[in-house]
């Protein structure tokens, strides 16, 4: 198999290395400033005490590749870049017949790819491996987690699981791609947007009753949208999302905070939440619109509201866009709660 990996962040590197370790030819589409480093050094993957370096071919643009066609394209970019990737793939001869696997977080990525490339080519993926970048060409990943896949059209894509059988990656097929993506979204909401708004780590959020209550409300609003849409939660690899939903709905806050503080910390493998990292890095383009923002938008489509998600999305957008000082919310969960209460008081539709 020949695979193109679009995106050379921690997840793109991780999957490029795993696919290469399975004996397949891998091409990595990276930024012009980093592509030469991958060509010189390959990718080093560290999992526990094991470290392996695999040679890789990296390109900086589609025009740099003139080789045979790809059977598989893996999209591992942030959601705000999906439209540009869809257009790139639509114009790239080598990807004209490829299956396209999106391992991105949030909602809307698969629909964007399907609109440009056709639904039968698109496969939704949910990666629950915690991966983070080390040096320019290195990534460190957790032993836990794996990759669940579900086609969004009518064409089967089980051959992908067979092709990756020797990759060292745990794999599972899921029947309902919407269930897959919404279940992963629920995980991505945990200690992410609230951390970015408050400039707090997950441990700090779960140590504070007010911050945790907002985080929990974001999760429960997403669960409510799912139920109204007829979308059931599905268990992901090492993430029993249906059981987590039951806990979030009924467990005492104190117990839930202790459980999640330990569980989320292990799952992240020491990595800070992506939204917090992006805001701290001064990035203006964030994935918040496809995470908390997407939940709020879907609730409005249903004639309801998701005020916690709407407020968290707006606050993080405002901080990233420099329209409000981070100091207004940094370490101030009561200020974030006021924003949630303000969002809950707007409009005439009922809250989730």
Coordinates of C-alpha atoms in Angstrom, one line a residue:
X1 CA 0.0 0.0 0.0
X2 CA 1.1 3.6 -0.7
X3 CA -0.2 6.2 1.8
X4 CA -0.2 10.0 1.9
X5 CA -0.3 11.6 5.3
X6 CA -1.5 15.2 5.2
X7 CA -0.3 17.0 8.3
X8 CA 3.1 16.5 10.1
X9 CA 2.0 17.3 13.6
X10 CA 2.2 14.7 16.4
X11 CA -0.7 12.7 15.1
X12 CA 0.5 12.8 11.5
X13 CA 3.9 11.7 12.5
X14 CA 2.6 8.9 14.7
X15 CA 0.4 7.5 12.0
X16 CA 3.1 7.9 9.3
X17 CA 5.5 5.9 11.5
X18 CA 2.9 3.2 12.3
X19 CA 2.0 2.7 8.6
X20 CA 5.6 2.6 7.6
X21 CA 6.4 0.1 10.3
X22 CA 3.6 -2.1 8.8
X23 CA 5.8 -2.3 5.6
X24 CA 3.9 0.3 3.5
X25 CA 5.3 3.2 1.5
X26 CA 4.5 6.5 3.2
X27 CA 4.7 10.1 1.9
X28 CA 4.3 12.9 4.4
X29 CA 2.9 16.3 3.3
X30 CA 4.6 18.7 5.6
X31 CA 5.4 22.4 5.8
X32 CA 8.2 23.7 3.5
X33 CA 10.4 24.5 6.5
X34 CA 10.0 21.0 8.1
X35 CA 9.9 18.6 5.0
X36 CA 13.7 18.6 4.5
X37 CA 14.2 17.5 8.2
X38 CA 11.9 14.5 7.7
X39 CA 13.7 13.5 4.5
X40 CA 17.1 13.7 6.3
X41 CA 16.2 12.1 9.6
X42 CA 13.0 10.1 9.1
X43 CA 10.5 9.9 12.0
X44 CA 11.4 8.7 15.4
X45 CA 8.5 7.2 17.4
X46 CA 8.8 6.7 21.1
X47 CA 6.4 4.5 22.9
X48 CA 7.3 3.7 26.5
X49 CA 10.9 2.5 26.6
X50 CA 10.9 1.7 22.9
X51 CA 12.2 4.0 20.2
X52 CA 12.2 3.4 16.5
X53 CA 13.2 5.6 13.6
X54 CA 11.7 5.0 10.2
X55 CA 12.8 6.6 6.9
X56 CA 10.1 8.7 5.3
X57 CA 9.6 10.7 2.1
X58 CA 8.3 14.2 2.8
X59 CA 7.0 16.7 0.4
X60 CA 6.1 20.4 0.9
X61 CA 3.4 20.6 -1.8
X62 CA 1.3 18.3 -4.0
X63 CA 3.4 19.5 -7.0
X64 CA 6.5 17.9 -5.4
X65 CA 5.1 14.4 -5.9
X66 CA 5.2 12.7 -9.2
X67 CA 5.0 9.1 -8.1
X68 CA 2.4 6.3 -8.3
X69 CA -1.2 6.8 -7.0
X70 CA -2.0 6.5 -3.3
X71 CA -4.4 3.9 -2.0
X72 CA -4.9 5.7 1.2
X73 CA -4.8 9.4 2.3
X74 CA -4.8 10.2 6.0
X75 CA -6.0 13.7 6.9
X76 CA -4.4 14.8 10.2
X77 CA -4.7 18.6 10.1
X78 CA -6.6 20.9 12.3
X79 CA -10.3 21.3 11.4
X80 CA -9.9 24.8 10.1
X81 CA -7.6 23.6 7.4
X82 CA -10.0 20.8 6.1
X83 CA -11.5 22.8 3.3
X84 CA -8.0 23.6 1.9
X85 CA -7.0 20.0 2.1
X86 CA -10.2 18.9 0.4
X87 CA -9.4 21.2 -2.5
X88 CA -5.8 20.0 -2.7
X89 CA -6.8 16.4 -2.8
X90 CA -9.5 17.1 -5.4
X91 CA -6.8 18.5 -7.7
X92 CA -4.1 15.9 -7.0
X93 CA -3.9 13.2 -9.6
X94 CA -2.2 10.7 -7.3
X95 CA -5.1 10.9 -4.8
X96 CA -7.9 10.7 -7.4
X97 CA -9.1 7.2 -6.3
X98 CA -7.7 7.1 -2.8
X99 CA -9.7 6.2 0.3
X100 CA -9.5 9.3 2.6
X101 CA -9.3 8.7 6.3
X102 CA -10.0 11.7 8.6
X103 CA -8.5 11.3 12.1
X104 CA -9.3 14.9 12.9
X105 CA -11.1 16.1 16.0
X106 CA -14.5 17.8 16.0
X107 CA -17.5 17.9 13.7
X108 CA -17.9 18.7 10.0
X109 CA -14.6 17.5 8.6
X110 CA -16.0 14.4 7.0
X111 CA -18.8 16.4 5.4
X112 CA -16.4 18.9 4.0
X113 CA -14.2 16.1 2.5
X114 CA -17.3 14.3 1.1
X115 CA -18.6 17.4 -0.6
X116 CA -15.3 17.7 -2.5
X117 CA -14.4 14.0 -3.0
X118 CA -17.5 12.0 -2.7
X119 CA -18.9 10.3 0.4
X120 CA -18.0 6.7 -0.7
X121 CA -14.3 7.6 -0.5
X122 CA -14.4 9.0 3.1
X123 CA -13.7 7.1 6.3
X124 CA -14.2 8.7 9.7
X125 CA -11.5 7.9 12.3
X126 CA -11.3 8.3 16.0
X127 CA -7.7 8.1 17.4
X128 CA -7.5 7.6 21.1
X129 CA -3.7 7.4 21.3
X130 CA -2.1 10.4 23.1
X131 CA 0.7 11.7 20.9
X132 CA 2.8 14.8 21.3
X133 CA 5.8 16.2 19.4
X134 CA 9.3 16.2 20.8
X135 CA 11.9 17.4 18.5
X136 CA 11.3 18.4 14.8
X137 CA 11.0 14.8 13.6
X138 CA 10.1 13.0 16.8
X139 CA 6.8 12.0 18.5
X140 CA 6.1 10.3 21.8
X141 CA 2.9 8.3 22.1
X142 CA 1.0 6.4 24.8
X143 CA 0.7 2.6 24.8
X144 CA -3.0 2.9 25.4
X145 CA -5.6 3.8 22.8
X146 CA -6.1 2.9 19.2
X147 CA -7.9 3.8 16.0
X148 CA -11.6 3.2 15.3
X149 CA -12.9 3.6 11.7
X150 CA -16.3 3.9 10.1
X151 CA -17.1 4.7 6.4
X152 CA -19.5 7.5 5.9
X153 CA -20.8 6.3 2.5
X154 CA -21.9 2.9 1.2
X155 CA -18.5 1.6 0.1
X156 CA -16.7 -0.8 2.5
X157 CA -13.2 0.1 3.7
X158 CA -12.3 -3.0 5.8
X159 CA -9.2 -3.4 3.7
X160 CA -7.6 -0.5 5.7
X161 CA -7.8 -2.6 8.9
X162 CA -6.2 -5.5 7.1
X163 CA -3.5 -3.3 5.7
X164 CA -2.6 -1.9 9.1
X165 CA -2.7 -5.2 10.9
X166 CA 1.1 -5.2 11.4
X167 CA 1.4 -1.6 12.4
X168 CA 1.3 -2.1 16.1
X169 CA -1.9 0.0 16.2
X170 CA -5.0 -1.4 17.8
X171 CA -7.9 -1.2 15.3
X172 CA -11.6 -1.5 15.4
X173 CA -14.4 -1.1 12.9
X174 CA -17.5 0.9 13.9
X175 CA -20.8 0.8 12.1
X176 CA -22.1 4.3 12.6
X177 CA -19.7 7.1 11.7
X178 CA -21.8 9.8 13.4
X179 CA -21.8 7.8 16.6
X180 CA -18.0 7.5 16.2
X181 CA -17.4 11.2 15.7
X182 CA -19.8 12.4 18.4
X183 CA -18.4 10.0 20.9
X184 CA -14.9 11.2 20.2
X185 CA -16.2 14.8 20.4
X186 CA -17.4 14.2 23.9
X187 CA -13.9 13.1 24.9
X188 CA -12.4 16.1 23.2
X189 CA -14.6 18.4 25.2
X190 CA -13.3 17.2 28.5
X191 CA -10.8 19.6 30.1
X192 CA -10.1 21.3 26.8
X193 CA -12.1 24.5 26.1
X194 CA -12.5 25.3 29.7
X195 CA -8.7 24.9 30.2
X196 CA -8.1 27.3 27.3
X197 CA -10.5 29.9 28.7
X198 CA -9.0 29.8 32.2
X199 CA -5.3 29.1 31.3
X200 CA -5.5 26.1 33.6
X201 CA -4.3 22.6 33.4
X202 CA -6.9 19.7 33.6
X203 CA -5.8 19.1 37.2
X204 CA -6.6 22.7 38.1
X205 CA -10.0 22.5 36.4
X206 CA -10.9 19.3 38.2
X207 CA -9.7 20.7 41.5
X208 CA -12.2 23.6 41.2
X209 CA -15.9 23.0 41.7
X210 CA -17.1 25.8 39.5
X211 CA -14.7 25.1 36.6
X212 CA -15.6 21.4 36.7
X213 CA -19.3 22.2 36.7
X214 CA -18.9 24.1 33.5
X215 CA -16.8 21.3 31.9
X216 CA -19.4 18.8 32.9
X217 CA -22.2 21.0 31.5
X218 CA -20.4 21.2 28.2
X219 CA -20.3 17.4 28.0
X220 CA -23.9 17.0 29.0
X221 CA -25.1 19.5 26.5
X222 CA -23.3 17.5 23.8
X223 CA -24.9 14.3 25.1
X224 CA -28.3 16.0 24.9
X225 CA -27.8 17.0 21.3
X226 CA -26.8 13.4 20.5
X227 CA -29.9 12.0 22.1
X228 CA -32.2 14.4 20.2
X229 CA -30.5 13.5 17.0
X230 CA -30.9 9.8 17.6
X231 CA -27.1 9.2 17.8
X232 CA -26.0 6.6 20.4
X233 CA -22.6 6.8 22.1
X234 CA -20.1 4.1 21.2
X235 CA -17.2 2.7 23.1
X236 CA -13.8 3.8 21.6
X237 CA -10.6 1.9 22.3
X238 CA -9.8 2.4 26.0
X239 CA -12.6 4.9 26.3
X240 CA -16.0 3.5 27.3
X241 CA -18.0 6.6 26.3
X242 CA -21.4 5.1 27.1
X243 CA -20.3 4.4 30.6
X244 CA -18.8 7.8 30.9
X245 CA -22.1 9.4 29.8
X246 CA -23.9 7.5 32.6
X247 CA -21.4 8.7 35.1
X248 CA -21.6 12.3 33.9
X249 CA -25.4 12.3 34.2
X250 CA -25.7 10.7 37.6
X251 CA -22.5 10.5 39.7
X252 CA -21.8 12.9 42.6
X253 CA -19.6 15.8 41.5
X254 CA -16.9 15.0 44.1
X255 CA -16.5 11.4 43.0
X256 CA -16.7 12.3 39.3
X257 CA -13.9 15.0 39.7
X258 CA -11.6 12.4 41.3
X259 CA -12.3 9.8 38.7
X260 CA -11.8 12.2 35.8
X261 CA -8.8 13.9 37.2
X262 CA -7.0 10.5 37.2
X263 CA -8.5 9.2 33.9
X264 CA -8.0 12.3 31.8
X265 CA -4.5 12.7 33.1
X266 CA -3.6 9.2 32.1
X267 CA -5.3 9.5 28.7
X268 CA -3.4 12.6 27.8
X269 CA -0.1 11.1 28.7
X270 CA 1.2 14.3 30.2
X271 CA 0.2 16.4 27.2
X272 CA -1.6 19.7 27.8
X273 CA -5.0 20.2 26.1
X274 CA -4.6 21.2 22.4
X275 CA -6.7 24.4 22.7
X276 CA -4.7 25.6 25.7
X277 CA -1.4 25.0 23.8
X278 CA -2.7 26.9 20.8
X279 CA -3.9 29.9 22.9
X280 CA -0.6 30.0 24.8
X281 CA 1.3 29.9 21.5
X282 CA -0.7 32.9 20.3
X283 CA -2.4 31.2 17.5
X284 CA -5.5 32.9 16.2
X285 CA -7.0 30.0 14.3
X286 CA -8.4 27.4 16.7
X287 CA -10.5 24.2 16.5
X288 CA -13.0 25.6 19.0
X289 CA -15.6 26.1 16.3
X290 CA -15.7 22.4 15.5
X291 CA -15.7 21.4 19.1
X292 CA -17.7 23.5 21.6
X293 CA -18.9 25.8 18.8
X294 CA -20.3 22.8 16.9
X295 CA -22.3 21.6 19.8
X296 CA -23.8 25.1 20.3
X297 CA -24.6 25.3 16.6
X298 CA -26.3 21.9 16.5
X299 CA -28.4 22.7 19.5
X300 CA -29.6 25.9 17.8
X301 CA -30.5 23.8 14.7
X302 CA -32.7 21.7 17.1
X303 CA -34.4 24.8 18.4
X304 CA -32.5 24.5 21.7
X305 CA -29.4 26.1 23.3
X306 CA -26.1 24.8 24.7
X307 CA -25.1 27.8 26.7
X308 CA -22.0 26.3 28.3
X309 CA -20.5 25.3 25.0
X310 CA -21.6 28.6 23.3
X311 CA -19.9 30.6 26.1
X312 CA -16.7 28.6 26.2
X313 CA -16.4 28.9 22.4
X314 CA -17.0 32.6 22.4
X315 CA -14.6 33.3 25.2
X316 CA -11.8 31.2 23.7
X317 CA -12.4 32.8 20.3
X318 CA -12.3 36.3 21.8
X319 CA -9.1 35.5 23.7
X320 CA -7.4 34.1 20.6
X321 CA -8.7 37.0 18.5
X322 CA -7.4 39.6 21.0
X323 CA -10.8 41.2 21.4
X324 CA -10.7 40.5 25.1
X325 CA -7.7 40.2 27.5
X326 CA -7.0 36.7 28.7
X327 CA -6.6 38.2 32.2
X328 CA -10.4 38.7 32.3
X329 CA -10.7 34.9 32.6
X330 CA -7.3 33.6 33.5
X331 CA -7.7 31.6 36.8
X332 CA -11.2 33.1 37.2
X333 CA -13.9 30.3 36.9
X334 CA -16.5 32.7 38.3
X335 CA -16.0 35.0 35.3
X336 CA -16.4 32.1 32.9
X337 CA -19.6 31.0 34.8
X338 CA -21.0 34.5 34.3
X339 CA -20.4 34.2 30.6
X340 CA -22.3 30.8 30.6
X341 CA -25.2 32.4 32.6
X342 CA -25.3 35.3 30.2
X343 CA -25.5 32.8 27.2
X344 CA -28.2 30.9 29.0
X345 CA -30.2 34.1 29.4
X346 CA -30.1 35.0 25.7
X347 CA -32.8 34.2 23.2
X348 CA -36.1 32.4 23.5
X349 CA -35.1 28.8 22.8
X350 CA -34.9 26.3 25.7
X351 CA -31.5 25.3 27.0
X352 CA -30.2 21.7 26.5

